[in-house]
Structures are given as C-alpha cells and as structure tokens.
Amino acid sequence: MPELPEVETIVRGLKPRLEGVKISRLEVLEERTIQFDRALITEIITEQQISSVWRRAKVMIWDLQSGYSLLFHLKMTGQIIYQGADNFAGGHPTMSMAVGAKLPDNTTRTIFYFADNSKLFFNDQRKFGWIKLLPTAEVHSDSFLKTVGPEHDDTQSFTPQYLWSKARNRITPIKAILLDQTVVAGIGNIYADEALHLAKVHPARKASSLSKAETAALFNAIITVLKLGIEHGGTSFSNFVNADGEVGNYIKHARVFRREGQTCPVCGSVILKTRVAGRGTHYCPACQPPPRGFQA
DNA sequence: CACTTGACCTGTCCGC
DNA sequence: TGCGGACAGGTCAAGT
C-alpha cells in the first residue's frame, strides 16, 4: 500500500535516472490502467524528454518537454520497477531476492522503454492504479490533486492550528480525518495507525473530542512518522518495492501496524486490532485509551 | 453538508 | 482437497 513515504522513495530513486532521458515507446498490457486517449501516446509522449520527476500527495508526476505531464497513482498494489540497461540500476542488481521473478509478469500493466535502453514496469495486481496524461499547466487542477490538502512539510499551510480547525467540529473518528486527503496529503492506513499511537490518541475518538494539546501531539506525530517512513525507504510488507524493485524496511520499525497480538514498544501491553472508519485498525489499549462506549 | 457504505479488482487465508 | 466468504485498503460514487 504505497503511501506518501513509498511514493517519495520511488521518486527519489527515479529522479537521477530519468530526468533528461527520452521515452521511446510505451507498451500497454492493461487498457484500464491508461486513463487517457491512447491516440495521444505517439503524438505527445514518444521521444519526449522527461524534464522533471516529482510528487504531490501519493501521485508521481513526470513533466515532459512537450508541455504535457504523466501522472501515476499506485493505489494499493501498484509497483514501479526500473530496470537499467544491462539489467543493472545504479550499479546494483535490479531485482532483489524478495521480488525475484523476471519481468514482465502477470501483474505488469504498462512498460515504458527509454532511449538509453532502460525500462520501467508499472505492475499492479489489483488494477486500481492509473496513469494519466495532462497538459503540465493543468496538473494542479487534476480531479484528485485539486482537492488534496497540504503536504506534511508545508510549514506555511500545515500547522497545529490548521489541524485543530479541521478536527474541532467533526464528529467522525479522528482516524477518518487523517485518512481524508483533503485535510493533509499522503496519509494512508499504515501511517494513520502509527501517528495515532505515537500521539497516544485512540483512532475511534471523535475528532471533536481531542484537546488542543492532543491535536498538537498528533500534528507532530504525523510529521514524525512520515519523515521516519521516508528515512527508512518506505514501508514494505507485501507489495511495495522501490524503483529498483527492492523492498523498503519501515515495517520493521512499525509501532502498531500489523502487530496485533504482539507487545506495545512503549508499555508492553498487547496490541489489539479492530475496525475504525471501515479499515483494519491497530492500537495499544493502554497508551491509547478507548473512548467510552467503544466496542473493539 | 456530514458521514457511511459499496464498488472497483485479484490473491490469500480461514473455516467447513 | 475444494469452496465460499472475509479481508487487504486508496479513492470515488452513491447512499442515508
């Protein structure tokens, strides 16, 4: 489940390899992945140099010299795997043991071929991920990106006061607020649970029940876990691999996510799993006291 | 408008 | 062993 740190890791891996490189061909193996007019591929993408690789929320963006941009969303099971010429990427074998199989495989939806003989595979078991093509000037008005909230490191827009203003009048669980992409960009199920544990706030608490101090703690926790995730090269427990097909290792450092039945790293209590905002949710019953009336 | 639930997909796991 | 169902979880659409 690629969230912000995973996409950021991919972008950092691809940036030095793709900027300045030309796309020579696009091979589409799954039509639904390509959410733009196929007729535009040859006219607008082919032989167009990639001028910039960047990220907004969970979306990776390639700006092309043609004045168009490619947008990629990996949703839950998407993978971006770069394969350098001669099967080597940056001096390292392209595929790690954890990924193993040769490419393309039965989850490969699109293949990009570059003028320097490198390739990039867009793999996606569940076919929810997409690739769009937009004029670069319209990237920010994309149907998804136009509604997305501030980045976690945007110190001008993302502040404790801002988070407080988004939560104070809401009856919905605080976890739903964190998952709401219009509030803050890039948090998914993993980092929502991690941030709430770090802030010692139960996921099912009504957003409006949080004190200013708790909201400030949550604000700090969001920034901490996202930055930690980026430092560790993204989470990986099933489908996430970075641009070289290597697994990230944040999950080794997870505090509560997918650790039900194990002990809380803070107090040693047994971590529980429940369902909040329609998602599997992990928490420590001692560090994160449930609200009154909460049924696990 | 606020909030919840289902749909989109496919692979895995669990109980019978 | 096979089979049905729950589950995984990002976003959008439809429902209450």
XYZ file of C-alpha atoms in Angstrom, chain A:
296
model
C 0.000 0.000 0.000
C 2.066 2.872 -1.204
C 1.526 5.962 0.903
C 3.451 9.190 0.770
C 6.821 7.834 2.005
C 6.694 4.985 -0.512
C 5.959 7.289 -3.440
C 8.624 9.712 -2.244
C 11.118 6.837 -2.131
C 10.244 5.867 -5.693
C 10.563 9.469 -6.886
C 13.985 9.851 -5.269
C 15.121 6.643 -6.921
C 13.863 7.579 -10.371
C 14.833 11.245 -10.448
C 18.556 10.809 -11.224
C 17.833 8.023 -13.699
C 15.003 9.509 -15.711
C 15.476 13.253 -15.811
C 16.909 14.156 -19.189
C 16.013 10.755 -20.663
C 13.652 10.281 -23.592
C 10.684 7.906 -23.651
C 10.928 5.922 -26.859
C 7.966 3.568 -26.527
C 5.045 2.675 -24.325
C 3.650 -0.862 -24.186
C 0.169 -1.144 -22.747
C -0.807 -4.565 -21.428
C -3.895 -3.462 -19.474
C -6.127 -0.867 -21.094
C -7.824 0.364 -17.939
C -4.504 1.471 -16.438
C -4.079 4.107 -19.128
C -6.664 6.780 -18.354
C -6.149 8.997 -21.348
C -6.698 8.831 -25.069
C -4.377 6.180 -26.441
C -4.043 8.188 -29.641
C -2.076 10.776 -27.691
C 0.702 8.371 -26.813
C 2.611 8.554 -30.047
C 1.939 12.227 -30.649
C 2.803 13.508 -27.236
C 4.924 11.056 -25.313
C 7.176 9.253 -27.738
C 10.671 10.677 -27.954
C 9.801 13.328 -25.422
C 12.429 14.034 -22.841
C 11.467 13.855 -19.173
C 12.398 17.194 -17.661
C 11.301 16.638 -14.084
C 10.184 13.827 -11.750
C 8.283 14.899 -8.655
C 5.497 14.021 -6.242
C 2.304 15.560 -4.864
C 0.424 13.539 -2.219
C 0.578 9.900 -3.383
C 0.862 10.859 -7.048
C 4.123 10.694 -9.010
C 4.433 13.186 -11.840
C 6.774 13.315 -14.832
C 6.895 16.647 -16.624
C 7.734 16.209 -20.310
C 9.383 18.691 -22.639
C 6.279 18.543 -24.818
C 4.397 20.569 -22.213
C 2.494 17.507 -21.033
C 2.850 15.566 -17.795
C 2.323 11.920 -16.894
C 0.637 11.240 -13.551
C 0.898 7.883 -11.781
C -1.220 6.620 -8.897
C -0.279 3.220 -7.438
C -3.367 2.847 -5.237
C -2.895 -0.311 -3.123
C -0.880 -2.818 -5.076
C 0.903 -0.719 -7.678
C 4.634 -1.059 -8.169
C 7.098 0.954 -10.200
C 10.198 -1.048 -11.061
C 13.034 0.482 -13.010
C 15.392 -1.714 -14.947
C 18.571 -0.083 -16.182
C 20.312 -1.065 -19.393
C 22.171 -4.400 -18.944
C 19.803 -5.244 -16.097
C 21.653 -3.006 -13.702
C 20.400 0.110 -11.962
C 22.858 2.465 -10.358
C 25.409 -0.305 -10.006
C 23.028 -2.586 -8.129
C 21.261 -5.655 -9.442
C 17.796 -4.563 -10.476
C 15.828 -7.243 -8.746
C 16.186 -8.138 -5.118
C 15.678 -11.675 -3.873
C 12.413 -10.578 -2.293
C 10.963 -9.675 -5.664
C 12.585 -12.448 -7.589
C 10.573 -13.187 -10.708
C 11.511 -11.886 -14.101
C 9.615 -9.079 -15.730
C 7.172 -8.539 -17.214
C 4.982 -10.820 -15.124
C 1.225 -11.358 -14.949
C 0.755 -8.142 -12.946
C 2.597 -5.912 -15.419
C 0.135 -3.354 -16.822
C 2.378 -0.966 -18.730
C 6.025 -0.922 -19.793
C 7.994 2.241 -20.575
C 11.022 1.903 -22.837
C 13.604 4.678 -22.737
C 16.105 5.895 -25.294
C 19.028 4.819 -23.074
C 17.751 1.216 -23.221
C 16.425 1.237 -19.676
C 12.851 0.149 -18.932
C 10.215 0.813 -16.342
C 7.469 -1.629 -15.346
C 4.150 -0.490 -13.900
C 2.914 -3.574 -12.043
C -0.437 -3.692 -10.289
C -2.084 -6.857 -9.112
C -5.484 -5.326 -8.450
C -5.636 -2.909 -11.393
C -6.752 0.075 -9.299
C -3.705 2.149 -10.160
C -3.737 4.533 -13.088
C -1.605 6.622 -15.418
C -2.931 9.906 -16.777
C -1.630 12.424 -19.278
C -2.397 16.120 -18.776
C -1.012 19.404 -20.025
C 1.593 20.365 -17.411
C -0.286 23.590 -16.765
C -3.342 21.557 -15.722
C -1.677 19.128 -13.316
C -2.801 21.075 -10.289
C -6.397 21.086 -11.500
C -6.484 17.310 -11.914
C -9.691 15.962 -10.362
C -7.762 14.399 -7.492
C -4.906 16.841 -6.984
C -7.119 19.915 -6.952
C -8.794 18.723 -3.752
C -5.703 17.460 -1.932
C -4.664 19.170 1.276
C -1.212 20.484 2.246
C 1.953 18.405 2.285
C 3.147 17.456 5.762
C 6.302 19.554 5.354
C 4.494 22.667 4.124
C 5.117 24.720 7.228
C 3.062 27.624 5.885
C -0.157 25.649 5.456
C 0.200 22.613 7.687
C 0.210 23.792 11.281
C -1.255 22.582 14.612
C -3.853 25.332 14.342
C -4.833 24.127 10.869
C -5.281 20.530 12.054
C -7.318 21.776 15.001
C -9.579 23.739 12.672
C -10.185 20.612 10.576
C -10.990 18.411 13.566
C -12.737 20.578 16.123
C -16.224 20.461 14.602
C -16.169 16.907 13.306
C -17.991 14.007 14.869
C -16.257 11.410 12.673
C -13.409 9.307 14.160
C -10.053 11.099 14.234
C -8.619 8.325 12.074
C -11.060 9.270 9.295
C -9.714 12.823 9.461
C -6.157 11.560 8.969
C -7.201 9.408 6.017
C -9.052 12.349 4.436
C -6.719 13.518 1.656
C -8.283 16.981 1.660
C -7.042 17.535 5.217
C -3.413 16.535 4.759
C -1.765 14.812 1.812
C -0.399 11.310 1.748
C -1.508 9.509 4.912
C -2.916 6.008 4.425
C -3.884 3.230 6.764
C -0.359 2.415 7.932
C 0.810 5.884 8.883
C -2.586 6.802 10.340
C -2.269 3.998 12.899
C 1.380 4.813 13.538
C 0.753 8.530 14.077
C -2.192 7.924 16.397
C -0.141 5.546 18.527
C 2.772 7.963 18.717
C 0.365 10.731 19.753
C -1.358 8.426 22.266
C -4.778 9.054 20.752
C -7.279 6.258 20.189
C -8.286 6.006 16.487
C -12.014 5.848 17.274
C -12.083 9.048 19.330
C -14.445 11.631 17.877
C -12.275 14.256 16.174
C -14.045 16.971 18.122
C -13.129 15.323 21.431
C -9.411 15.954 21.031
C -7.955 18.733 23.155
C -5.706 21.351 21.615
C -2.749 19.634 23.237
C -3.733 16.258 21.791
C -4.202 17.782 18.366
C -0.753 19.351 18.596
C 0.725 15.985 19.599
C -0.996 14.375 16.637
C 0.311 17.098 14.333
C 3.867 16.381 15.485
C 3.310 12.629 15.228
C 2.122 12.880 11.606
C 5.291 14.705 10.610
C 7.476 12.313 12.600
C 6.089 9.079 11.165
C 6.052 10.333 7.571
C 9.649 11.527 7.830
C 10.661 8.270 9.513
C 8.962 6.343 6.719
C 10.906 8.286 4.106
C 14.171 7.758 6.022
C 13.617 4.027 6.034
C 12.813 3.904 2.335
C 9.115 3.261 2.676
C 7.038 0.515 4.203
C 7.032 -2.937 2.798
C 5.196 -5.984 3.942
C 3.645 -7.192 0.708
C 3.555 -5.169 -2.451
C 5.774 -2.167 -2.073
C 9.120 -2.101 -3.803
C 11.172 0.959 -4.654
C 12.260 1.916 -8.134
C 14.927 -0.783 -8.138
C 12.494 -3.482 -7.075
C 13.965 -3.585 -3.576
C 11.780 -3.782 -0.508
C 11.595 -0.902 1.943
C 12.168 -1.554 5.609
C 9.960 0.811 7.566
C 7.657 -2.029 8.526
C 10.404 -3.427 10.731
C 10.051 -0.257 12.757
C 6.258 -0.221 12.894
C 4.918 0.541 16.347
C 1.467 -0.999 15.985
C 0.638 -1.620 12.321
C 0.083 -5.315 11.620
C 1.442 -6.121 15.076
C -1.783 -7.289 16.759
C -1.035 -9.836 19.469
C 2.496 -8.501 19.894
C 3.604 -6.098 22.595
C 3.472 -2.316 22.524
C 7.025 -0.924 22.208
C 6.163 1.765 24.752
C 4.365 -0.065 27.568
C 4.418 -3.765 26.733
C 0.644 -4.179 26.553
C -0.769 -6.475 23.885
C -1.668 -4.589 20.704
C -5.247 -5.022 19.538
C -6.856 -4.887 16.122
C -10.300 -3.510 15.446
C -12.197 -1.709 12.707
C -12.447 2.082 12.514
C -13.627 4.169 9.565
C -14.050 0.919 7.644
C -10.364 -0.008 7.956
C -8.343 -2.522 9.903
C -7.019 -0.513 12.840
C -4.238 -1.313 15.306
C -3.772 0.308 18.697
C -2.406 -0.119 22.205
C -5.291 -0.218 24.715
C -3.073 1.225 27.457
C -1.293 4.037 25.559
C -4.430 4.896 23.562
C -7.398 4.585 25.926
C -10.619 3.906 24.002
C -13.482 6.400 24.263
C -16.405 5.487 26.476
C -18.744 3.064 24.810
C -16.142 1.835 22.322
C -16.656 -1.779 21.266
C -13.489 -3.438 19.992
